[in-house]
């Protein structure tokens, strides 16, 4: 059942193959039992092999979509995904300041799994200065954390240092995702607003079917916050969910295939929570 009093918004781009972007977010919200609304900032022609084209939506249309929702729905969380260009980042920042939906989760989407650029270079500075300070949580993968922090990340110490840097830039909580890489063990690093930290340790799934993992994780965190979880619990539950969606994979397309958003979480999906590695 969907709890209609728990309403979450995603502001992101569409993915015609249904695996990432707004599609991943809405499926995740539904699977978590919260109601999802969507504001479209870009339309991508995309499949599991790559991104064929991107059409940005005009700022007035984005502003109007957000206003329409703000005037009617009762949102208690919002996440942003692909924002594309500097104009869109500024438009979204202005609207978030105006309406203050609470619980803002910033997924700083920059590059699709197939390698296509989803955020212009000019937009990176705007994202850092306009959106990071508004975010209750930012969820970069390692390449995104390198760009935002200006640091090279090679070791676990580097991951921690970059997370602290992102907190200095204004994000209250940071989840630095370790999905990129080849190691058999995956480590995500969480730095919380109170200065405490922990690592989530899990076993890598040997698969190319990871289209939309980052979107799914950040959407699940937003949903868990609305469901009343504290930040640490929201992160752990969201991680278990995304692990289940990867492990019970479905066979769609010929490249980086989508996740199974109806996956059931089992004991196998629970990450190990450790303080230091
Ligand atoms: N092959 C994999 N096996 C297990 N977990 C993965 C795998 N790929 C990604 N994840 C997890 O999925 C989540 C999203 O991570 P990541 O893929 O790095 O983000 P993004 O989609 O933004 O690049 C993280 O919790 C990460 O640890
Ligand atoms: C519209 C849109 N938003 C986000 C992503 C990133 O998803 P991923 O990094 O998993 O390919 C994407 N490919 N398309």
PDB file of C-alpha atoms and ligand atoms in Angstrom:
ATOM      1  CA  UNK A   1       0.000   0.000   0.000  1.00  0.00           C
ATOM      2  CA  UNK A   2       1.077   3.531  -0.681  1.00  0.00           C
ATOM      3  CA  UNK A   3       0.767   5.893   2.264  1.00  0.00           C
ATOM      4  CA  UNK A   4      -0.807   8.929   0.606  1.00  0.00           C
ATOM      5  CA  UNK A   5       0.189  11.269   3.418  1.00  0.00           C
ATOM      6  CA  UNK A   6       3.867  10.580   2.713  1.00  0.00           C
ATOM      7  CA  UNK A   7       4.657  12.511  -0.454  1.00  0.00           C
ATOM      8  CA  UNK A   8       8.083  12.843  -2.075  1.00  0.00           C
ATOM      9  CA  UNK A   9       9.173  14.798  -5.133  1.00  0.00           C
ATOM     10  CA  UNK A  10      11.883  13.992  -7.656  1.00  0.00           C
ATOM     11  CA  UNK A  11      13.273  16.736  -9.876  1.00  0.00           C
ATOM     12  CA  UNK A  12      15.236  14.980 -12.624  1.00  0.00           C
ATOM     13  CA  UNK A  13      15.478  13.868 -16.228  1.00  0.00           C
ATOM     14  CA  UNK A  14      13.616  11.088 -18.005  1.00  0.00           C
ATOM     15  CA  UNK A  15      15.243   7.905 -19.330  1.00  0.00           C
ATOM     16  CA  UNK A  16      13.302   6.406 -22.250  1.00  0.00           C
ATOM     17  CA  UNK A  17      14.524   2.906 -21.343  1.00  0.00           C
ATOM     18  CA  UNK A  18      12.853   3.237 -17.931  1.00  0.00           C
ATOM     19  CA  UNK A  19      15.911   2.307 -15.871  1.00  0.00           C
ATOM     20  CA  UNK A  20      17.318   5.543 -14.502  1.00  0.00           C
ATOM     21  CA  UNK A  21      16.243   9.118 -13.770  1.00  0.00           C
ATOM     22  CA  UNK A  22      12.613   9.822 -12.959  1.00  0.00           C
ATOM     23  CA  UNK A  23      11.581   6.232 -13.789  1.00  0.00           C
ATOM     24  CA  UNK A  24      13.953   4.759 -11.200  1.00  0.00           C
ATOM     25  CA  UNK A  25      12.854   7.340  -8.635  1.00  0.00           C
ATOM     26  CA  UNK A  26       9.111   6.744  -9.021  1.00  0.00           C
ATOM     27  CA  UNK A  27       9.520   2.949  -8.956  1.00  0.00           C
ATOM     28  CA  UNK A  28      11.613   3.285  -5.805  1.00  0.00           C
ATOM     29  CA  UNK A  29       9.099   5.569  -4.087  1.00  0.00           C
ATOM     30  CA  UNK A  30       6.311   3.124  -4.916  1.00  0.00           C
ATOM     31  CA  UNK A  31       8.294   0.121  -3.671  1.00  0.00           C
ATOM     32  CA  UNK A  32       8.998   1.947  -0.392  1.00  0.00           C
ATOM     33  CA  UNK A  33       5.301   2.704   0.074  1.00  0.00           C
ATOM     34  CA  UNK A  34       5.403   6.496  -0.339  1.00  0.00           C
ATOM     35  CA  UNK A  35       3.696   8.659  -2.964  1.00  0.00           C
ATOM     36  CA  UNK A  36       5.988  10.109  -5.654  1.00  0.00           C
ATOM     37  CA  UNK A  37       5.574  13.285  -7.706  1.00  0.00           C
ATOM     38  CA  UNK A  38       7.902  14.260 -10.556  1.00  0.00           C
ATOM     39  CA  UNK A  39       9.221  17.442 -12.133  1.00  0.00           C
ATOM     40  CA  UNK A  40      10.920  16.847 -15.493  1.00  0.00           C
ATOM     41  CA  UNK A  41      13.941  19.018 -16.299  1.00  0.00           C
ATOM     42  CA  UNK A  42      15.202  17.088 -19.324  1.00  0.00           C
ATOM     43  CA  UNK A  43      14.101  14.403 -21.749  1.00  0.00           C
ATOM     44  CA  UNK A  44      16.782  11.926 -22.748  1.00  0.00           C
ATOM     45  CA  UNK A  45      16.616   9.463 -25.624  1.00  0.00           C
ATOM     46  CA  UNK A  46      18.467   6.694 -23.845  1.00  0.00           C
ATOM     47  CA  UNK A  47      18.766   2.933 -23.686  1.00  0.00           C
ATOM     48  CA  UNK A  48      20.961   0.453 -21.845  1.00  0.00           C
ATOM     49  CA  UNK A  49      23.745   1.042 -24.398  1.00  0.00           C
ATOM     50  CA  UNK A  50      24.008   4.811 -24.034  1.00  0.00           C
ATOM     51  CA  UNK A  51      22.421   8.244 -24.285  1.00  0.00           C
ATOM     52  CA  UNK A  52      21.468   9.188 -27.844  1.00  0.00           C
ATOM     53  CA  UNK A  53      20.164  12.723 -27.210  1.00  0.00           C
ATOM     54  CA  UNK A  54      19.244  15.187 -24.468  1.00  0.00           C
ATOM     55  CA  UNK A  55      16.597  17.899 -24.672  1.00  0.00           C
ATOM     56  CA  UNK A  56      16.521  20.351 -21.776  1.00  0.00           C
ATOM     57  CA  UNK A  57      13.145  21.727 -20.658  1.00  0.00           C
ATOM     58  CA  UNK A  58      12.824  25.560 -20.553  1.00  0.00           C
ATOM     59  CA  UNK A  59      13.226  27.140 -17.108  1.00  0.00           C
ATOM     60  CA  UNK A  60       9.684  28.611 -17.093  1.00  0.00           C
ATOM     61  CA  UNK A  61       8.243  25.133 -17.606  1.00  0.00           C
ATOM     62  CA  UNK A  62      10.333  23.731 -14.742  1.00  0.00           C
ATOM     63  CA  UNK A  63       9.314  26.576 -12.437  1.00  0.00           C
ATOM     64  CA  UNK A  64       5.663  26.091 -13.361  1.00  0.00           C
ATOM     65  CA  UNK A  65       5.799  22.344 -12.649  1.00  0.00           C
ATOM     66  CA  UNK A  66       7.294  22.962  -9.188  1.00  0.00           C
ATOM     67  CA  UNK A  67       4.761  25.696  -8.426  1.00  0.00           C
ATOM     68  CA  UNK A  68       1.856  23.455  -9.472  1.00  0.00           C
ATOM     69  CA  UNK A  69       2.970  20.747  -7.078  1.00  0.00           C
ATOM     70  CA  UNK A  70       3.786  23.144  -4.246  1.00  0.00           C
ATOM     71  CA  UNK A  71       0.311  24.660  -4.444  1.00  0.00           C
ATOM     72  CA  UNK A  72      -1.467  21.336  -4.092  1.00  0.00           C
ATOM     73  CA  UNK A  73       0.596  18.457  -2.684  1.00  0.00           C
ATOM     74  CA  UNK A  74       2.008  18.113   0.838  1.00  0.00           C
ATOM     75  CA  UNK A  75       5.606  17.158   0.246  1.00  0.00           C
ATOM     76  CA  UNK A  76       8.003  16.242   3.011  1.00  0.00           C
ATOM     77  CA  UNK A  77      11.081  15.409   0.940  1.00  0.00           C
ATOM     78  CA  UNK A  78      12.616  16.179  -2.421  1.00  0.00           C
ATOM     79  CA  UNK A  79      15.507  14.706  -4.384  1.00  0.00           C
ATOM     80  CA  UNK A  80      17.249  16.049  -7.441  1.00  0.00           C
ATOM     81  CA  UNK A  81      18.946  13.900 -10.072  1.00  0.00           C
ATOM     82  CA  UNK A  82      20.171  14.892 -13.532  1.00  0.00           C
ATOM     83  CA  UNK A  83      20.020  18.702 -13.810  1.00  0.00           C
ATOM     84  CA  UNK A  84      21.980  19.145 -17.044  1.00  0.00           C
ATOM     85  CA  UNK A  85      22.946  22.796 -17.263  1.00  0.00           C
ATOM     86  CA  UNK A  86      23.637  25.917 -15.237  1.00  0.00           C
ATOM     87  CA  UNK A  87      20.278  27.524 -15.991  1.00  0.00           C
ATOM     88  CA  UNK A  88      18.432  24.489 -14.684  1.00  0.00           C
ATOM     89  CA  UNK A  89      20.560  24.272 -11.535  1.00  0.00           C
ATOM     90  CA  UNK A  90      19.826  27.943 -10.803  1.00  0.00           C
ATOM     91  CA  UNK A  91      16.101  27.531 -11.531  1.00  0.00           C
ATOM     92  CA  UNK A  92      15.826  24.526  -9.219  1.00  0.00           C
ATOM     93  CA  UNK A  93      17.848  26.247  -6.477  1.00  0.00           C
ATOM     94  CA  UNK A  94      15.546  29.268  -6.609  1.00  0.00           C
ATOM     95  CA  UNK A  95      12.435  27.083  -6.333  1.00  0.00           C
ATOM     96  CA  UNK A  96      13.854  24.970  -3.480  1.00  0.00           C
ATOM     97  CA  UNK A  97      14.649  28.149  -1.532  1.00  0.00           C
ATOM     98  CA  UNK A  98      11.165  29.516  -2.189  1.00  0.00           C
ATOM     99  CA  UNK A  99       9.172  26.420  -1.210  1.00  0.00           C
ATOM    100  CA  UNK A 100      11.522  24.685   1.251  1.00  0.00           C
ATOM    101  CA  UNK A 101      10.032  21.185   0.922  1.00  0.00           C
ATOM    102  CA  UNK A 102      12.419  19.866   3.627  1.00  0.00           C
ATOM    103  CA  UNK A 103      14.665  16.813   3.482  1.00  0.00           C
ATOM    104  CA  UNK A 104      16.465  17.780   0.289  1.00  0.00           C
ATOM    105  CA  UNK A 105      18.628  14.913  -1.056  1.00  0.00           C
ATOM    106  CA  UNK A 106      21.074  16.000  -3.770  1.00  0.00           C
ATOM    107  CA  UNK A 107      22.244  13.242  -6.126  1.00  0.00           C
ATOM    108  CA  UNK A 108      24.890  15.123  -8.135  1.00  0.00           C
ATOM    109  CA  UNK A 109      24.420  13.142 -11.364  1.00  0.00           C
ATOM    110  CA  UNK A 110      27.236  13.984 -13.789  1.00  0.00           C
ATOM    111  CA  UNK A 111      27.894  11.031 -16.105  1.00  0.00           C
ATOM    112  CA  UNK A 112      25.650   8.120 -17.147  1.00  0.00           C
ATOM    113  CA  UNK A 113      26.882   4.522 -16.749  1.00  0.00           C
ATOM    114  CA  UNK A 114      27.562   4.421 -20.518  1.00  0.00           C
ATOM    115  CA  UNK A 115      29.825   7.499 -20.239  1.00  0.00           C
ATOM    116  CA  UNK A 116      27.515  10.289 -21.512  1.00  0.00           C
ATOM    117  CA  UNK A 117      27.864  13.654 -19.789  1.00  0.00           C
ATOM    118  CA  UNK A 118      24.666  14.657 -17.945  1.00  0.00           C
ATOM    119  CA  UNK A 119      25.917  17.895 -16.307  1.00  0.00           C
ATOM    120  CA  UNK A 120      27.783  20.680 -18.100  1.00  0.00           C
ATOM    121  CA  UNK A 121      31.104  21.927 -16.694  1.00  0.00           C
ATOM    122  CA  UNK A 122      29.609  25.364 -16.018  1.00  0.00           C
ATOM    123  CA  UNK A 123      26.794  23.812 -13.995  1.00  0.00           C
ATOM    124  CA  UNK A 124      29.228  22.193 -11.559  1.00  0.00           C
ATOM    125  CA  UNK A 125      30.109  25.484  -9.868  1.00  0.00           C
ATOM    126  CA  UNK A 126      26.418  26.432  -9.652  1.00  0.00           C
ATOM    127  CA  UNK A 127      25.598  23.040  -8.129  1.00  0.00           C
ATOM    128  CA  UNK A 128      28.360  23.500  -5.546  1.00  0.00           C
ATOM    129  CA  UNK A 129      27.403  27.036  -4.554  1.00  0.00           C
ATOM    130  CA  UNK A 130      23.603  26.994  -4.994  1.00  0.00           C
ATOM    131  CA  UNK A 131      22.495  23.443  -4.174  1.00  0.00           C
ATOM    132  CA  UNK A 132      25.056  21.839  -1.824  1.00  0.00           C
ATOM    133  CA  UNK A 133      24.294  24.315   1.003  1.00  0.00           C
ATOM    134  CA  UNK A 134      20.566  23.465   0.762  1.00  0.00           C
ATOM    135  CA  UNK A 135      21.074  19.698   0.906  1.00  0.00           C
ATOM    136  CA  UNK A 136      20.400  17.603   3.987  1.00  0.00           C
ATOM    137  CA  UNK A 137      22.336  14.893   2.133  1.00  0.00           C
ATOM    138  CA  UNK A 138      24.563  14.661  -0.933  1.00  0.00           C
ATOM    139  CA  UNK A 139      25.214  11.259  -2.552  1.00  0.00           C
ATOM    140  CA  UNK A 140      28.157  11.437  -4.985  1.00  0.00           C
ATOM    141  CA  UNK A 141      29.905   8.448  -6.498  1.00  0.00           C
ATOM    142  CA  UNK A 142      33.704   8.614  -6.444  1.00  0.00           C
ATOM    143  CA  UNK A 143      34.205  10.506  -9.749  1.00  0.00           C
ATOM    144  CA  UNK A 144      31.510  13.018  -8.707  1.00  0.00           C
ATOM    145  CA  UNK A 145      33.092  13.464  -5.266  1.00  0.00           C
ATOM    146  CA  UNK A 146      36.434  14.153  -6.953  1.00  0.00           C
ATOM    147  CA  UNK A 147      34.917  16.886  -9.102  1.00  0.00           C
ATOM    148  CA  UNK A 148      32.994  18.497  -6.231  1.00  0.00           C
ATOM    149  CA  UNK A 149      35.795  18.334  -3.666  1.00  0.00           C
ATOM    150  CA  UNK A 150      38.634  19.085  -6.114  1.00  0.00           C
ATOM    151  CA  UNK A 151      40.520  16.130  -4.632  1.00  0.00           C
ATOM    152  CA  UNK A 152      41.886  12.937  -6.160  1.00  0.00           C
ATOM    153  CA  UNK A 153      40.405   9.868  -4.477  1.00  0.00           C
ATOM    154  CA  UNK A 154      42.482   6.707  -4.383  1.00  0.00           C
ATOM    155  CA  UNK A 155      42.461   5.462  -0.802  1.00  0.00           C
ATOM    156  CA  UNK A 156      39.933   5.090   2.008  1.00  0.00           C
ATOM    157  CA  UNK A 157      41.577   8.109   3.674  1.00  0.00           C
ATOM    158  CA  UNK A 158      40.950  10.114   0.484  1.00  0.00           C
ATOM    159  CA  UNK A 159      37.276   9.116   0.572  1.00  0.00           C
ATOM    160  CA  UNK A 160      36.949  10.366   4.138  1.00  0.00           C
ATOM    161  CA  UNK A 161      38.801  13.605   3.365  1.00  0.00           C
ATOM    162  CA  UNK A 162      36.577  14.292   0.337  1.00  0.00           C
ATOM    163  CA  UNK A 163      33.443  13.686   2.407  1.00  0.00           C
ATOM    164  CA  UNK A 164      34.637  16.189   5.036  1.00  0.00           C
ATOM    165  CA  UNK A 165      35.325  18.678   2.235  1.00  0.00           C
ATOM    166  CA  UNK A 166      31.764  18.283   0.915  1.00  0.00           C
ATOM    167  CA  UNK A 167      30.440  18.889   4.409  1.00  0.00           C
ATOM    168  CA  UNK A 168      32.527  22.081   4.579  1.00  0.00           C
ATOM    169  CA  UNK A 169      30.878  23.144   1.301  1.00  0.00           C
ATOM    170  CA  UNK A 170      27.505  22.951   3.056  1.00  0.00           C
ATOM    171  CA  UNK A 171      25.975  19.475   2.676  1.00  0.00           C
ATOM    172  CA  UNK A 172      24.840  18.385   6.133  1.00  0.00           C
ATOM    173  CA  UNK A 173      25.270  14.650   5.547  1.00  0.00           C
ATOM    174  CA  UNK A 174      27.404  12.955   2.898  1.00  0.00           C
ATOM    175  CA  UNK A 175      27.120   9.455   1.434  1.00  0.00           C
ATOM    176  CA  UNK A 176      30.068   8.693  -0.802  1.00  0.00           C
ATOM    177  CA  UNK A 177      29.225   5.663  -2.948  1.00  0.00           C
ATOM    178  CA  UNK A 178      31.854   3.102  -3.786  1.00  0.00           C
ATOM    179  CA  UNK A 179      30.100   1.254  -6.624  1.00  0.00           C
ATOM    180  CA  UNK A 180      32.700   2.338  -9.196  1.00  0.00           C
ATOM    181  CA  UNK A 181      35.664   0.027  -9.209  1.00  0.00           C
ATOM    182  CA  UNK A 182      36.432  -3.643  -9.535  1.00  0.00           C
ATOM    183  CA  UNK A 183      37.155  -4.773  -5.970  1.00  0.00           C
ATOM    184  CA  UNK A 184      35.104  -7.719  -4.721  1.00  0.00           C
ATOM    185  CA  UNK A 185      34.039  -5.735  -1.666  1.00  0.00           C
ATOM    186  CA  UNK A 186      32.125  -2.466  -2.058  1.00  0.00           C
ATOM    187  CA  UNK A 187      32.465   0.245   0.593  1.00  0.00           C
ATOM    188  CA  UNK A 188      30.130   3.250   0.816  1.00  0.00           C
ATOM    189  CA  UNK A 189      31.157   5.954   3.313  1.00  0.00           C
ATOM    190  CA  UNK A 190      28.683   8.005   5.344  1.00  0.00           C
ATOM    191  CA  UNK A 191      29.538  11.216   7.183  1.00  0.00           C
ATOM    192  CA  UNK A 192      26.681  12.469   9.328  1.00  0.00           C
ATOM    193  CA  UNK A 193      25.730  15.982  10.411  1.00  0.00           C
ATOM    194  CA  UNK A 194      26.914  15.351  13.982  1.00  0.00           C
ATOM    195  CA  UNK A 195      30.424  14.512  12.711  1.00  0.00           C
ATOM    196  CA  UNK A 196      30.085  10.760  13.226  1.00  0.00           C
ATOM    197  CA  UNK A 197      30.826   8.384  10.360  1.00  0.00           C
ATOM    198  CA  UNK A 198      30.459   4.754   9.297  1.00  0.00           C
ATOM    199  CA  UNK A 199      31.197   2.485   6.346  1.00  0.00           C
ATOM    200  CA  UNK A 200      28.739   0.169   4.634  1.00  0.00           C
ATOM    201  CA  UNK A 201      30.464  -2.976   3.500  1.00  0.00           C
ATOM    202  CA  UNK A 202      28.857  -5.306   0.949  1.00  0.00           C
ATOM    203  CA  UNK A 203      29.852  -7.848  -1.676  1.00  0.00           C
ATOM    204  CA  UNK A 204      30.060  -6.623  -5.268  1.00  0.00           C
ATOM    205  CA  UNK A 205      27.570  -8.210  -7.641  1.00  0.00           C
ATOM    206  CA  UNK A 206      29.393  -9.261 -10.802  1.00  0.00           C
ATOM    207  CA  UNK A 207      26.998  -7.620 -13.242  1.00  0.00           C
ATOM    208  CA  UNK A 208      26.730  -4.831 -15.812  1.00  0.00           C
ATOM    209  CA  UNK A 209      23.076  -4.369 -14.849  1.00  0.00           C
ATOM    210  CA  UNK A 210      23.558  -1.298 -12.695  1.00  0.00           C
ATOM    211  CA  UNK A 211      21.620   1.303 -14.678  1.00  0.00           C
ATOM    212  CA  UNK A 212      20.030   3.624 -12.158  1.00  0.00           C
ATOM    213  CA  UNK A 213      21.714   2.356  -8.974  1.00  0.00           C
ATOM    214  CA  UNK A 214      22.586   5.861  -7.782  1.00  0.00           C
ATOM    215  CA  UNK A 215      19.104   7.216  -8.530  1.00  0.00           C
ATOM    216  CA  UNK A 216      17.527   4.287  -6.730  1.00  0.00           C
ATOM    217  CA  UNK A 217      19.719   4.719  -3.650  1.00  0.00           C
ATOM    218  CA  UNK A 218      19.056   8.450  -3.268  1.00  0.00           C
ATOM    219  CA  UNK A 219      15.318   8.023  -3.921  1.00  0.00           C
ATOM    220  CA  UNK A 220      15.170   5.280  -1.288  1.00  0.00           C
ATOM    221  CA  UNK A 221      16.947   7.534   1.234  1.00  0.00           C
ATOM    222  CA  UNK A 222      14.389  10.294   0.566  1.00  0.00           C
ATOM    223  CA  UNK A 223      11.550   7.788   1.026  1.00  0.00           C
ATOM    224  CA  UNK A 224      12.993   6.392   4.250  1.00  0.00           C
ATOM    225  CA  UNK A 225      13.351   9.909   5.666  1.00  0.00           C
ATOM    226  CA  UNK A 226       9.675  10.565   4.948  1.00  0.00           C
ATOM    227  CA  UNK A 227       8.849   7.251   6.614  1.00  0.00           C
ATOM    228  CA  UNK A 228      10.444   8.674   9.759  1.00  0.00           C
ATOM    229  CA  UNK A 229      13.897   7.075   9.849  1.00  0.00           C
ATOM    230  CA  UNK A 230      16.880   8.916  11.268  1.00  0.00           C
ATOM    231  CA  UNK A 231      19.613   9.534   8.695  1.00  0.00           C
ATOM    232  CA  UNK A 232      21.756   6.519   9.628  1.00  0.00           C
ATOM    233  CA  UNK A 233      18.826   4.096   9.479  1.00  0.00           C
ATOM    234  CA  UNK A 234      17.580   5.644   6.218  1.00  0.00           C
ATOM    235  CA  UNK A 235      20.997   5.095   4.606  1.00  0.00           C
ATOM    236  CA  UNK A 236      21.261   1.475   5.790  1.00  0.00           C
ATOM    237  CA  UNK A 237      17.720   0.592   4.671  1.00  0.00           C
ATOM    238  CA  UNK A 238      18.205   2.297   1.289  1.00  0.00           C
ATOM    239  CA  UNK A 239      21.488   0.452   0.763  1.00  0.00           C
ATOM    240  CA  UNK A 240      19.840  -2.923   1.545  1.00  0.00           C
ATOM    241  CA  UNK A 241      17.095  -2.081  -0.956  1.00  0.00           C
ATOM    242  CA  UNK A 242      19.454  -1.118  -3.783  1.00  0.00           C
ATOM    243  CA  UNK A 243      21.518  -4.251  -3.134  1.00  0.00           C
ATOM    244  CA  UNK A 244      18.354  -6.352  -3.494  1.00  0.00           C
ATOM    245  CA  UNK A 245      17.399  -4.586  -6.738  1.00  0.00           C
ATOM    246  CA  UNK A 246      20.865  -5.307  -8.206  1.00  0.00           C
ATOM    247  CA  UNK A 247      21.029  -8.933  -6.996  1.00  0.00           C
ATOM    248  CA  UNK A 248      17.593  -9.957  -8.276  1.00  0.00           C
ATOM    249  CA  UNK A 249      18.455  -8.581 -11.694  1.00  0.00           C
ATOM    250  CA  UNK A 250      16.160  -8.546 -14.692  1.00  0.00           C
ATOM    251  CA  UNK A 251      17.221  -9.001 -18.317  1.00  0.00           C
ATOM    252  CA  UNK A 252      16.263  -5.845 -20.219  1.00  0.00           C
ATOM    253  CA  UNK A 253      18.346  -4.463 -23.091  1.00  0.00           C
ATOM    254  CA  UNK A 254      21.855  -5.369 -24.206  1.00  0.00           C
ATOM    255  CA  UNK A 255      24.059  -3.105 -22.101  1.00  0.00           C
ATOM    256  CA  UNK A 256      23.865  -1.565 -18.625  1.00  0.00           C
ATOM    257  CA  UNK A 257      20.481  -3.052 -17.800  1.00  0.00           C
ATOM    258  CA  UNK A 258      17.966  -1.773 -15.240  1.00  0.00           C
ATOM    259  CA  UNK A 259      17.266  -2.992 -11.712  1.00  0.00           C
ATOM    260  CA  UNK A 260      14.402  -5.021 -10.315  1.00  0.00           C
ATOM    261  CA  UNK A 261      12.588  -2.429  -8.215  1.00  0.00           C
ATOM    262  CA  UNK A 262      10.151  -4.999  -6.841  1.00  0.00           C
ATOM    263  CA  UNK A 263      12.985  -7.012  -5.300  1.00  0.00           C
ATOM    264  CA  UNK A 264      12.384  -8.315  -1.800  1.00  0.00           C
ATOM    265  CA  UNK A 265      15.053  -7.466   0.782  1.00  0.00           C
ATOM    266  CA  UNK A 266      16.525 -10.492   2.530  1.00  0.00           C
ATOM    267  CA  UNK A 267      19.237 -10.969   5.160  1.00  0.00           C
ATOM    268  CA  UNK A 268      21.740 -11.320   2.327  1.00  0.00           C
ATOM    269  CA  UNK A 269      21.174  -7.681   1.342  1.00  0.00           C
ATOM    270  CA  UNK A 270      21.942  -6.191   4.762  1.00  0.00           C
ATOM    271  CA  UNK A 271      25.232  -4.267   4.576  1.00  0.00           C
ATOM    272  CA  UNK A 272      27.806  -4.672   7.305  1.00  0.00           C
ATOM    273  CA  UNK A 273      28.047  -1.392   9.250  1.00  0.00           C
ATOM    274  CA  UNK A 274      31.580  -0.713  10.457  1.00  0.00           C
ATOM    275  CA  UNK A 275      33.226   2.306  12.022  1.00  0.00           C
ATOM    276  CA  UNK A 276      36.678   1.998  10.534  1.00  0.00           C
ATOM    277  CA  UNK A 277      38.431  -0.089   7.891  1.00  0.00           C
TER     278      UNK A 277
HETATM  279  N1  LIG B   1      28.110  -4.148  -8.827  1.00  0.00           N
HETATM  280  C1  LIG B   1      27.631  -3.723  -7.651  1.00  0.00           C
HETATM  281  N2  LIG B   1      27.446  -4.603  -6.635  1.00  0.00           N
HETATM  282  C2  LIG B   1      26.969  -4.202  -5.437  1.00  0.00           C
HETATM  283  N3  LIG B   1      26.635  -2.945  -5.157  1.00  0.00           N
HETATM  284  C3  LIG B   1      26.786  -2.010  -6.127  1.00  0.00           C
HETATM  285  C4  LIG B   1      27.292  -2.346  -7.428  1.00  0.00           C
HETATM  286  N4  LIG B   1      27.324  -1.216  -8.192  1.00  0.00           N
HETATM  287  C5  LIG B   1      26.843  -0.236  -7.407  1.00  0.00           C
HETATM  288  N5  LIG B   1      26.531  -0.696  -6.161  1.00  0.00           N
HETATM  289  C6  LIG B   1      25.957   0.074  -5.067  1.00  0.00           C
HETATM  290  O1  LIG B   1      24.904   0.845  -5.617  1.00  0.00           O
HETATM  291  C7  LIG B   1      24.860   2.135  -5.001  1.00  0.00           C
HETATM  292  C8  LIG B   1      25.030   3.209  -6.079  1.00  0.00           C
HETATM  293  O2  LIG B   1      26.425   3.321  -6.331  1.00  0.00           O
HETATM  294  P1  LIG B   1      27.120   3.776  -7.657  1.00  0.00           P
HETATM  295  O3  LIG B   1      26.846   2.769  -8.722  1.00  0.00           O
HETATM  296  O4  LIG B   1      28.540   4.038  -7.295  1.00  0.00           O
HETATM  297  O5  LIG B   1      26.353   5.130  -7.978  1.00  0.00           O
HETATM  298  P2  LIG B   1      26.079   5.880  -9.341  1.00  0.00           P
HETATM  299  O6  LIG B   1      24.941   5.185 -10.009  1.00  0.00           O
HETATM  300  O7  LIG B   1      25.749   7.256  -8.908  1.00  0.00           O
HETATM  301  O8  LIG B   1      27.343   5.804 -10.123  1.00  0.00           O
HETATM  302  C9  LIG B   1      25.945   2.138  -3.940  1.00  0.00           C
HETATM  303  O9  LIG B   1      25.411   1.767  -2.700  1.00  0.00           O
HETATM  304  C10 LIG B   1      26.925   1.087  -4.460  1.00  0.00           C
HETATM  305  O10 LIG B   1      27.702   0.535  -3.443  1.00  0.00           O
HETATM  306  C1  LIG B   2      17.926  10.826 -16.962  1.00  0.00           C
HETATM  307  C2  LIG B   2      19.036  10.129 -16.249  1.00  0.00           C
HETATM  308  N1  LIG B   2      19.293  10.444 -14.970  1.00  0.00           N
HETATM  309  C3  LIG B   2      20.296   9.830 -14.304  1.00  0.00           C
HETATM  310  C4  LIG B   2      21.068   8.878 -14.926  1.00  0.00           C
HETATM  311  C5  LIG B   2      22.225   8.239 -14.188  1.00  0.00           C
HETATM  312  O1  LIG B   2      22.004   6.907 -13.940  1.00  0.00           O
HETATM  313  P1  LIG B   2      23.206   5.858 -14.046  1.00  0.00           P
HETATM  314  O2  LIG B   2      24.457   6.541 -13.519  1.00  0.00           O
HETATM  315  O3  LIG B   2      22.839   4.741 -13.164  1.00  0.00           O
HETATM  316  O4  LIG B   2      23.275   5.523 -15.501  1.00  0.00           O
HETATM  317  C6  LIG B   2      20.787   8.560 -16.264  1.00  0.00           C
HETATM  318  N2  LIG B   2      21.494   7.638 -16.927  1.00  0.00           N
HETATM  319  N3  LIG B   2      19.760   9.206 -16.899  1.00  0.00           N
END
